[in-house]
PDB file of C-alpha atoms in Angstrom:
ATOM      1  CA  MET N   1     -12.560 -19.616  64.362  1.00 49.00           C
ATOM      2  CA  PRO N   2     -14.537 -22.584  63.022  1.00 54.00           C
ATOM      3  CA  ALA N   3     -14.086 -23.309  59.292  1.00 55.00           C
ATOM      4  CA  ARG N   4     -17.766 -23.304  58.434  1.00 55.00           C
ATOM      5  CA  PRO N   5     -18.700 -19.733  59.527  1.00 62.00           C
ATOM      6  CA  ARG N   6     -15.490 -18.367  57.969  1.00 57.00           C
ATOM      7  CA  ALA N   7     -16.274 -20.112  54.675  1.00 54.00           C
ATOM      8  CA  ALA N   8     -19.805 -18.717  54.752  1.00 51.00           C
ATOM      9  CA  ARG N   9     -18.514 -15.166  55.310  1.00 55.00           C
ATOM     10  CA  LEU N  10     -16.043 -15.555  52.442  1.00 50.00           C
ATOM     11  CA  LEU N  11     -18.808 -16.809  50.158  1.00 45.00           C
ATOM     12  CA  ILE N  12     -21.072 -13.885  51.102  1.00 53.00           C
ATOM     13  CA  ALA N  13     -18.238 -11.425  50.481  1.00 50.00           C
ATOM     14  CA  ALA N  14     -17.518 -12.976  47.060  1.00 46.00           C
ATOM     15  CA  VAL N  15     -21.187 -12.901  46.036  1.00 39.00           C
ATOM     16  CA  THR N  16     -21.562  -9.297  47.226  1.00 42.00           C
ATOM     17  CA  THR N  17     -18.501  -8.230  45.233  1.00 41.00           C
ATOM     18  CA  ALA N  18     -19.748 -10.004  42.114  1.00 40.00           C
ATOM     19  CA  LEU N  19     -23.229  -8.451  42.381  1.00 35.00           C
ATOM     20  CA  THR N  20     -21.791  -4.985  42.944  1.00 35.00           C
ATOM     21  CA  THR N  21     -19.632  -5.358  39.828  1.00 36.00           C
ATOM     22  CA  VAL N  22     -22.508  -6.632  37.674  1.00 34.00           C
ATOM     23  CA  LEU N  23     -24.992  -4.006  38.872  1.00 36.00           C
ATOM     24  CA  ALA N  24     -22.507  -1.159  38.406  1.00 38.00           C
ATOM     25  CA  ALA N  25     -21.566  -2.197  34.840  1.00 37.00           C
ATOM     26  CA  PRO N  26     -24.595  -0.635  33.034  1.00 42.00           C
ATOM     27  CA  THR N  27     -24.076   2.650  34.874  1.00 39.00           C
ATOM     28  CA  THR N  28     -20.432   2.665  33.844  1.00 38.00           C
ATOM     29  CA  ALA N  29     -21.310   1.915  30.210  1.00 40.00           C
ATOM     30  CA  ALA N  30     -23.883   4.714  30.180  1.00 42.00           C
ATOM     31  CA  ALA N  31     -21.382   7.140  31.727  1.00 40.00           C
ATOM     32  CA  GLN N  32     -18.910   6.298  28.949  1.00 45.00           C
ATOM     33  CA  GLY N  33     -21.449   7.110  26.251  1.00 50.00           C
ATOM     34  CA  GLY N  34     -22.742   3.560  25.717  1.00 51.00           C
ATOM     35  CA  ASP N  35     -26.491   3.157  25.306  1.00 52.00           C
ATOM     36  CA  THR N  36     -27.793   0.448  27.628  1.00 59.00           C
ATOM     37  CA  ARG N  37     -31.500   1.118  26.993  1.00 68.00           C
ATOM     38  CA  ALA N  38     -33.826  -1.066  24.966  1.00 65.00           C
ATOM     39  CA  PRO N  39     -34.700   0.222  21.479  1.00 75.00           C
ATOM     40  CA  ARG N  40     -37.355   2.933  21.485  1.00 90.00           C
ATOM     41  CA  LEU N  41     -40.857   1.790  20.585  1.00 94.00           C
ATOM     42  CA  TYR N  42     -43.538   4.034  19.105  1.00 97.00           C
ATOM     43  CA  LYS N  43     -47.328   3.976  19.285  1.00 97.00           C
ATOM     44  CA  GLY N  44     -49.988   4.143  16.618  1.00 98.00           C
ATOM     45  CA  ILE N  45     -53.707   3.616  16.116  1.00 98.00           C
ATOM     46  CA  VAL N  46     -55.308   1.710  13.247  1.00 98.00           C
ATOM     47  CA  THR N  47     -57.572   3.859  11.045  1.00 98.00           C
ATOM     48  CA  ALA N  48     -58.802   1.151   8.632  1.00 97.00           C
ATOM     49  CA  ASN N  49     -61.894  -0.941   9.282  1.00 98.00           C
ATOM     50  CA  ARG N  50     -59.754  -4.076   8.859  1.00 97.00           C
ATOM     51  CA  LEU N  51     -55.992  -3.860   8.269  1.00 97.00           C
ATOM     52  CA  VAL N  52     -54.092  -6.912   7.033  1.00 97.00           C
ATOM     53  CA  LEU N  53     -50.698  -7.190   8.753  1.00 97.00           C
ATOM     54  CA  ARG N  54     -48.143  -8.885   6.549  1.00 97.00           C
ATOM     55  CA  SER N  55     -44.818 -10.718   6.577  1.00 97.00           C
ATOM     56  CA  GLU N  56     -43.179  -8.137   4.244  1.00 98.00           C
ATOM     57  CA  PRO N  57     -43.967  -4.482   3.374  1.00 98.00           C
ATOM     58  CA  THR N  58     -45.998  -5.459   0.280  1.00 97.00           C
ATOM     59  CA  ASP N  59     -49.665  -6.281  -0.225  1.00 93.00           C
ATOM     60  CA  GLY N  60     -48.717  -9.543  -1.963  1.00 94.00           C
ATOM     61  CA  SER N  61     -46.862 -11.001   1.025  1.00 97.00           C
ATOM     62  CA  ARG N  62     -48.312 -13.517   3.474  1.00 97.00           C
ATOM     63  CA  ALA N  63     -51.043 -12.239   5.798  1.00 97.00           C
ATOM     64  CA  LEU N  64     -50.077 -12.867   9.438  1.00 96.00           C
ATOM     65  CA  ARG N  65     -53.027 -11.357  11.277  1.00 96.00           C
ATOM     66  CA  PHE N  66     -55.523  -8.503  11.233  1.00 96.00           C
ATOM     67  CA  ALA N  67     -56.040  -5.267  13.154  1.00 96.00           C
ATOM     68  CA  VAL N  68     -59.254  -3.245  13.245  1.00 97.00           C
ATOM     69  CA  ARG N  69     -60.103   0.447  13.512  1.00 98.00           C
ATOM     70  CA  GLY N  70     -59.210   1.789  16.945  1.00 98.00           C
ATOM     71  CA  ASP N  71     -56.614  -0.888  17.789  1.00 97.00           C
ATOM     72  CA  TYR N  72     -53.478   0.536  19.371  1.00 97.00           C
ATOM     73  CA  VAL N  73     -50.257  -0.884  17.918  1.00 97.00           C
ATOM     74  CA  THR N  74     -46.612  -0.761  18.940  1.00 97.00           C
ATOM     75  CA  ILE N  75     -44.270   0.309  16.134  1.00 98.00           C
ATOM     76  CA  TYR N  76     -40.613  -0.721  16.092  1.00 97.00           C
ATOM     77  CA  CYS N  77     -39.533   1.179  12.951  1.00 97.00           C
ATOM     78  CA  LYS N  78     -40.597   2.278   9.457  1.00 98.00           C
ATOM     79  CA  LYS N  79     -39.430   1.267   5.986  1.00 97.00           C
ATOM     80  CA  THR N  80     -40.211   2.138   2.378  1.00 98.00           C
ATOM     81  CA  GLY N  81     -42.314  -0.560   0.735  1.00 97.00           C
ATOM     82  CA  GLN N  82     -45.077  -0.987  -1.791  1.00 97.00           C
ATOM     83  CA  ASN N  83     -47.164   2.089  -2.554  1.00 98.00           C
ATOM     84  CA  VAL N  84     -50.591   1.994  -0.863  1.00 97.00           C
ATOM     85  CA  LEU N  85     -52.823   4.814  -2.122  1.00 97.00           C
ATOM     86  CA  GLY N  86     -49.887   7.220  -2.431  1.00 97.00           C
ATOM     87  CA  ASN N  87     -48.068   6.158   0.740  1.00 97.00           C
ATOM     88  CA  ARG N  88     -44.924   3.992   0.437  1.00 98.00           C
ATOM     89  CA  THR N  89     -44.186   3.861   4.200  1.00 98.00           C
ATOM     90  CA  TRP N  90     -44.787   0.675   6.170  1.00 98.00           C
ATOM     91  CA  TYR N  91     -44.468   0.159   9.932  1.00 98.00           C
ATOM     92  CA  ARG N  92     -42.859  -2.872  11.567  1.00 98.00           C
ATOM     93  CA  LEU N  93     -45.224  -3.781  14.421  1.00 97.00           C
ATOM     94  CA  THR N  94     -44.189  -5.676  17.537  1.00 94.00           C
ATOM     95  CA  ASP N  95     -47.618  -6.719  18.817  1.00 85.00           C
ATOM     96  CA  GLY N  96     -47.826 -10.518  18.843  1.00 79.00           C
ATOM     97  CA  ALA N  97     -46.036 -11.743  15.712  1.00 82.00           C
ATOM     98  CA  TRP N  98     -43.755  -9.141  14.131  1.00 93.00           C
ATOM     99  CA  ALA N  99     -45.692  -7.887  11.119  1.00 97.00           C
ATOM    100  CA  TRP N 100     -45.768  -5.027   8.619  1.00 98.00           C
ATOM    101  CA  GLY N 101     -48.697  -2.620   8.365  1.00 98.00           C
ATOM    102  CA  SER N 102     -49.142   0.132   5.801  1.00 98.00           C
ATOM    103  CA  ALA N 103     -48.658   3.614   7.275  1.00 98.00           C
ATOM    104  CA  ARG N 104     -51.607   4.674   5.122  1.00 98.00           C
ATOM    105  CA  TYR N 105     -53.851   3.028   7.728  1.00 98.00           C
ATOM    106  CA  ILE N 106     -51.894   3.640  10.952  1.00 98.00           C
ATOM    107  CA  ALA N 107     -51.826   7.090  12.578  1.00 98.00           C
ATOM    108  CA  THR N 108     -48.799   7.619  14.791  1.00 97.00           C
ATOM    109  CA  ILE N 109     -49.211   8.917  18.318  1.00 97.00           C
ATOM    110  CA  GLY N 110     -46.448  11.277  19.431  1.00 94.00           C
ATOM    111  CA  THR N 111     -42.989  10.977  17.915  1.00 92.00           C
ATOM    112  CA  PRO N 112     -42.834   9.493  14.395  1.00 93.00           C
ATOM    113  CA  PRO N 113     -41.015   6.117  14.247  1.00 96.00           C
ATOM    114  CA  ARG N 114     -37.348   5.863  13.304  1.00 96.00           C
ATOM    115  CA  TRP N 115     -36.246   4.285  10.008  1.00 97.00           C
ATOM    116  CA  CYS N 116     -35.308   0.586  10.074  1.00 94.00           C
TER     117      CYS N 116
END
């Protein structure tokens, strides 16, 4: 048997074995109780005419960007922050730059976000 075809078959067998091992690993981890999924993200809709999204969950922190009424936002988690009209909850948003928005002006859609 020529050396070249044999070497090619050995290489293909090695690559196939490696891929099978790598692709089976997440299934094995999940079967053993490990969580291989990405963190759950939540949805919300802005209820303020113009909502300032900030670097920290306070109204004195740096403004990063703005959202307007009707904008859908993706929420990573919630945290207690500065009180905004009786609401101390702030949402960590993942849209564009990570920013904090007061829950007073964001209505959640579906499941409420988890705590940070």
